[in-house]
Amino acid sequence: MHKETELKLRASRETLAALREHPLLKKRNKSGWQTRELLNQYFDTPERELSAARVALRLRRDGDAVIQTLKCRGQSVAGLSERNEYEWNLDKVKLDLKKLDATCWPEQLANLDKKTIKPLFTTDFSREYAEIAWGRGKSKVVIEAALDQGFVIAGKRKEEICELELELREGEPQALLELAAELAASLPLMPCDISKAERGYRLLEPDSYELDLPHTALEAEMALDDAYAALAWQLLGSSQRLAEQYRHNGHWRLLQDWVECLSELRALTASLGQAAPRATTRDLRASLDALLEDWRPLVQAGNDDEDIRRAAPEQFAEELEDVRWGQFSLETSRWLMARTWTAERKGRGERQGKAQLASWLGHLLGEEGRALKLPLYTQRPEDLAEQLPRIEQLLAWLHHARQVLEAPQMDRLYGDLKKLHELAEQPISDEVLEARIEQARAVDQSRGWKHLLKA
């Protein structure tokens, strides 16, 4: 068994051709580009029990070699994945079920009848690969760069494979992100959590691709730094999975959720105060603002305009053909991995970053709630939109962390505040103004809101 650490980046054929000649890869290429044809058959039961256990079972033909591989449950965030992998060299192209014993087979599949495992789909592709190596500080980094082109085929359906895969052979995972970010500065590369196996399952069952990453289990006693990092990783990873699926099928709800992920990441980052000095978050905020400036108005307009919804997939494809999305994703991953927001803060900021989440959050919500001055907007409902950034900060934390607060009716408050946010975004009309007044009063008079204002 060995642990596989890799980064997958979706690319176009033109981008793969440019990567072969990229000056950075040329400089660090220690082996030259080599090519091999990889023919892969994936297996599962008719009920997809291996997929449900997040296990991939594969037979690969690599020239004369036949390799059986079992990939087990791991973690994958923002395109960077780590998981355990078992491999066996076989004498013939036939699955050897005896290899799948207790030393590698997941416990949750212990009672599975392995005789029900059958071929499901294939991923056949050409791989150009090279050993990329360089010195990073006092350590050495070795990465296998692979340019994969081919197809996933499931019955009569198929999907093109066109991606750069960077696999860490020696060094720290940060090096994968550093190399990818340097390449993405001039070439459109899209970090992508979806594996070739997941694409096969998606061809068989379009709704099988999981959009939601496991929710972060926030606890009242955890440090603010840890809570923010966990939420930011989750939102970044979710935004990438949503981007991949919207690129694939163009369902409008996915684009709405993508924008919401970016909005929440922006709101959470802006709320940190001295725990994240503004200089350390400037680039992240600027990147998020640029994306939201282009896409939030489009989504708001598209909610009521079918022509906009129909045109959006093509516009999104153009976004992915630019370097912006890949750069944002990779640079944000590097920023989170290094916890850059902690780098320049002073004593009070350090104390805030290490403060227990429940204590810090109660103080933040109380302070921001009082600054919202809801009674004022029952008199001036036409100006409520000026408070959207503050409302979005309150909503983001209530969405993800209200369970850590010892306060009444937080679920109801979250729902009421969300309705107020929706009204603040709507164009002004007599009906909307009246609804804003009523909803502002409903929030202001709620038991949960009154509790927060006392904090």
PDB file of N, CA and C in Angstrom, residues 5-45:
ATOM      1  N   THR A   5      -0.866  11.095  -3.461  1.00  0.00           N
ATOM      2  CA  THR A   5      -1.178  12.516  -3.312  1.00  0.00           C
ATOM      3  C   THR A   5      -1.064  13.163  -4.680  1.00  0.00           C
ATOM      4  N   GLU A   6      -2.170  13.676  -5.182  1.00  0.00           N
ATOM      5  CA  GLU A   6      -2.156  14.195  -6.542  1.00  0.00           C
ATOM      6  C   GLU A   6      -3.093  15.384  -6.684  1.00  0.00           C
ATOM      7  N   LEU A   7      -2.895  16.097  -7.765  1.00  0.00           N
ATOM      8  CA  LEU A   7      -3.712  17.253  -8.101  1.00  0.00           C
ATOM      9  C   LEU A   7      -4.152  17.102  -9.547  1.00  0.00           C
ATOM     10  N   LYS A   8      -5.467  17.140  -9.769  1.00  0.00           N
ATOM     11  CA  LYS A   8      -6.013  17.013 -11.122  1.00  0.00           C
ATOM     12  C   LYS A   8      -6.467  18.381 -11.613  1.00  0.00           C
ATOM     13  N   LEU A   9      -6.143  18.678 -12.868  1.00  0.00           N
ATOM     14  CA  LEU A   9      -6.528  19.951 -13.465  1.00  0.00           C
ATOM     15  C   LEU A   9      -7.095  19.704 -14.855  1.00  0.00           C
ATOM     16  N   ARG A  10      -8.355  20.078 -15.032  1.00  0.00           N
ATOM     17  CA  ARG A  10      -8.981  19.949 -16.343  1.00  0.00           C
ATOM     18  C   ARG A  10      -8.352  20.964 -17.296  1.00  0.00           C
ATOM     19  N   ALA A  11      -8.154  20.554 -18.539  1.00  0.00           N
ATOM     20  CA  ALA A  11      -7.515  21.429 -19.521  1.00  0.00           C
ATOM     21  C   ALA A  11      -8.092  21.138 -20.901  1.00  0.00           C
ATOM     22  N   SER A  12      -7.809  22.019 -21.834  1.00  0.00           N
ATOM     23  CA  SER A  12      -8.178  21.779 -23.228  1.00  0.00           C
ATOM     24  C   SER A  12      -7.015  21.092 -23.935  1.00  0.00           C
ATOM     25  N   ARG A  13      -7.259  20.591 -25.128  1.00  0.00           N
ATOM     26  CA  ARG A  13      -6.177  19.978 -25.900  1.00  0.00           C
ATOM     27  C   ARG A  13      -5.092  21.003 -26.215  1.00  0.00           C
ATOM     28  N   GLU A  14      -5.517  22.236 -26.483  1.00  0.00           N
ATOM     29  CA  GLU A  14      -4.545  23.291 -26.776  1.00  0.00           C
ATOM     30  C   GLU A  14      -3.662  23.573 -25.563  1.00  0.00           C
ATOM     31  N   THR A  15      -4.275  23.537 -24.371  1.00  0.00           N
ATOM     32  CA  THR A  15      -3.500  23.780 -23.156  1.00  0.00           C
ATOM     33  C   THR A  15      -2.509  22.648 -22.904  1.00  0.00           C
ATOM     34  N   LEU A  16      -2.928  21.407 -23.137  1.00  0.00           N
ATOM     35  CA  LEU A  16      -1.997  20.287 -22.965  1.00  0.00           C
ATOM     36  C   LEU A  16      -0.808  20.423 -23.911  1.00  0.00           C
ATOM     37  N   ALA A  17      -1.069  20.848 -25.138  1.00  0.00           N
ATOM     38  CA  ALA A  17       0.029  21.044 -26.089  1.00  0.00           C
ATOM     39  C   ALA A  17       0.978  22.134 -25.597  1.00  0.00           C
ATOM     40  N   ALA A  18       0.412  23.201 -25.026  1.00  0.00           N
ATOM     41  CA  ALA A  18       1.245  24.289 -24.513  1.00  0.00           C
ATOM     42  C   ALA A  18       2.052  23.846 -23.296  1.00  0.00           C
ATOM     43  N   LEU A  19       1.489  22.957 -22.489  1.00  0.00           N
ATOM     44  CA  LEU A  19       2.206  22.472 -21.308  1.00  0.00           C
ATOM     45  C   LEU A  19       3.463  21.699 -21.687  1.00  0.00           C
ATOM     46  N   ARG A  20       3.401  20.955 -22.779  1.00  0.00           N
ATOM     47  CA  ARG A  20       4.582  20.196 -23.208  1.00  0.00           C
ATOM     48  C   ARG A  20       5.773  21.122 -23.445  1.00  0.00           C
ATOM     49  N   GLU A  21       5.480  22.344 -23.883  1.00  0.00           N
ATOM     50  CA  GLU A  21       6.544  23.288 -24.225  1.00  0.00           C
ATOM     51  C   GLU A  21       6.700  24.394 -23.183  1.00  0.00           C
ATOM     52  N   HIS A  22       6.025  24.265 -22.050  1.00  0.00           N
ATOM     53  CA  HIS A  22       6.074  25.336 -21.047  1.00  0.00           C
ATOM     54  C   HIS A  22       7.499  25.487 -20.505  1.00  0.00           C
ATOM     55  N   PRO A  23       8.017  26.712 -20.457  1.00  0.00           N
ATOM     56  CA  PRO A  23       9.407  26.916 -20.007  1.00  0.00           C
ATOM     57  C   PRO A  23       9.691  26.349 -18.619  1.00  0.00           C
ATOM     58  N   LEU A  24       8.731  26.468 -17.701  1.00  0.00           N
ATOM     59  CA  LEU A  24       8.963  25.977 -16.342  1.00  0.00           C
ATOM     60  C   LEU A  24       9.114  24.462 -16.327  1.00  0.00           C
ATOM     61  N   LEU A  25       8.241  23.754 -17.054  1.00  0.00           N
ATOM     62  CA  LEU A  25       8.343  22.300 -17.102  1.00  0.00           C
ATOM     63  C   LEU A  25       9.585  21.861 -17.866  1.00  0.00           C
ATOM     64  N   LYS A  26       9.927  22.597 -18.907  1.00  0.00           N
ATOM     65  CA  LYS A  26      11.152  22.268 -19.647  1.00  0.00           C
ATOM     66  C   LYS A  26      12.377  22.366 -18.747  1.00  0.00           C
ATOM     67  N   LYS A  27      12.421  23.401 -17.937  1.00  0.00           N
ATOM     68  CA  LYS A  27      13.567  23.629 -17.063  1.00  0.00           C
ATOM     69  C   LYS A  27      13.702  22.531 -16.013  1.00  0.00           C
ATOM     70  N   ARG A  28      12.571  22.029 -15.509  1.00  0.00           N
ATOM     71  CA  ARG A  28      12.601  21.069 -14.405  1.00  0.00           C
ATOM     72  C   ARG A  28      12.405  19.625 -14.859  1.00  0.00           C
ATOM     73  N   ASN A  29      12.247  19.416 -16.152  1.00  0.00           N
ATOM     74  CA  ASN A  29      11.990  18.073 -16.681  1.00  0.00           C
ATOM     75  C   ASN A  29      13.284  17.260 -16.657  1.00  0.00           C
ATOM     76  N   LYS A  30      13.318  16.207 -15.853  1.00  0.00           N
ATOM     77  CA  LYS A  30      14.532  15.403 -15.682  1.00  0.00           C
ATOM     78  C   LYS A  30      14.523  14.128 -16.518  1.00  0.00           C
ATOM     79  N   SER A  31      13.408  13.813 -17.154  1.00  0.00           N
ATOM     80  CA  SER A  31      13.306  12.533 -17.858  1.00  0.00           C
ATOM     81  C   SER A  31      12.941  12.671 -19.326  1.00  0.00           C
ATOM     82  N   GLY A  32      12.460  13.847 -19.720  1.00  0.00           N
ATOM     83  CA  GLY A  32      11.871  13.974 -21.045  1.00  0.00           C
ATOM     84  C   GLY A  32      10.469  13.381 -21.049  1.00  0.00           C
ATOM     85  N   TRP A  33       9.657  13.780 -22.021  1.00  0.00           N
ATOM     86  CA  TRP A  33       8.293  13.264 -22.102  1.00  0.00           C
ATOM     87  C   TRP A  33       8.293  11.858 -22.693  1.00  0.00           C
ATOM     88  N   GLN A  34       7.584  10.962 -22.046  1.00  0.00           N
ATOM     89  CA  GLN A  34       7.408   9.595 -22.527  1.00  0.00           C
ATOM     90  C   GLN A  34       5.911   9.324 -22.660  1.00  0.00           C
ATOM     91  N   THR A  35       5.555   8.346 -23.479  1.00  0.00           N
ATOM     92  CA  THR A  35       4.139   8.075 -23.746  1.00  0.00           C
ATOM     93  C   THR A  35       3.820   6.608 -23.511  1.00  0.00           C
ATOM     94  N   ARG A  36       2.652   6.376 -22.927  1.00  0.00           N
ATOM     95  CA  ARG A  36       2.146   5.006 -22.837  1.00  0.00           C
ATOM     96  C   ARG A  36       0.626   5.026 -22.943  1.00  0.00           C
ATOM     97  N   GLU A  37       0.084   3.915 -23.426  1.00  0.00           N
ATOM     98  CA  GLU A  37      -1.360   3.762 -23.559  1.00  0.00           C
ATOM     99  C   GLU A  37      -1.878   2.993 -22.349  1.00  0.00           C
ATOM    100  N   LEU A  38      -2.878   3.540 -21.694  1.00  0.00           N
ATOM    101  CA  LEU A  38      -3.444   2.926 -20.496  1.00  0.00           C
ATOM    102  C   LEU A  38      -4.897   2.551 -20.761  1.00  0.00           C
ATOM    103  N   LEU A  39      -5.195   1.263 -20.656  1.00  0.00           N
ATOM    104  CA  LEU A  39      -6.542   0.738 -20.885  1.00  0.00           C
ATOM    105  C   LEU A  39      -7.071   0.242 -19.542  1.00  0.00           C
ATOM    106  N   ASN A  40      -8.173   0.818 -19.088  1.00  0.00           N
ATOM    107  CA  ASN A  40      -8.639   0.584 -17.723  1.00  0.00           C
ATOM    108  C   ASN A  40     -10.082   0.110 -17.700  1.00  0.00           C
ATOM    109  N   GLN A  41     -10.331  -0.946 -16.947  1.00  0.00           N
ATOM    110  CA  GLN A  41     -11.683  -1.448 -16.729  1.00  0.00           C
ATOM    111  C   GLN A  41     -12.018  -1.279 -15.254  1.00  0.00           C
ATOM    112  N   TYR A  42     -13.145  -0.619 -14.966  1.00  0.00           N
ATOM    113  CA  TYR A  42     -13.591  -0.434 -13.581  1.00  0.00           C
ATOM    114  C   TYR A  42     -14.714  -1.421 -13.261  1.00  0.00           C
ATOM    115  N   PHE A  43     -14.781  -1.798 -11.982  1.00  0.00           N
ATOM    116  CA  PHE A  43     -15.710  -2.832 -11.535  1.00  0.00           C
ATOM    117  C   PHE A  43     -16.537  -2.337 -10.354  1.00  0.00           C
ATOM    118  N   ASP A  44     -17.741  -2.895 -10.243  1.00  0.00           N
ATOM    119  CA  ASP A  44     -18.601  -2.636  -9.089  1.00  0.00           C
ATOM    120  C   ASP A  44     -19.717  -3.671  -9.099  1.00  0.00           C
ATOM    121  N   THR A  45     -20.524  -3.653  -8.063  1.00  0.00           N
ATOM    122  CA  THR A  45     -21.699  -4.521  -8.022  1.00  0.00           C
ATOM    123  C   THR A  45     -22.854  -3.826  -8.738  1.00  0.00           C
TER     124      THR A  45
END
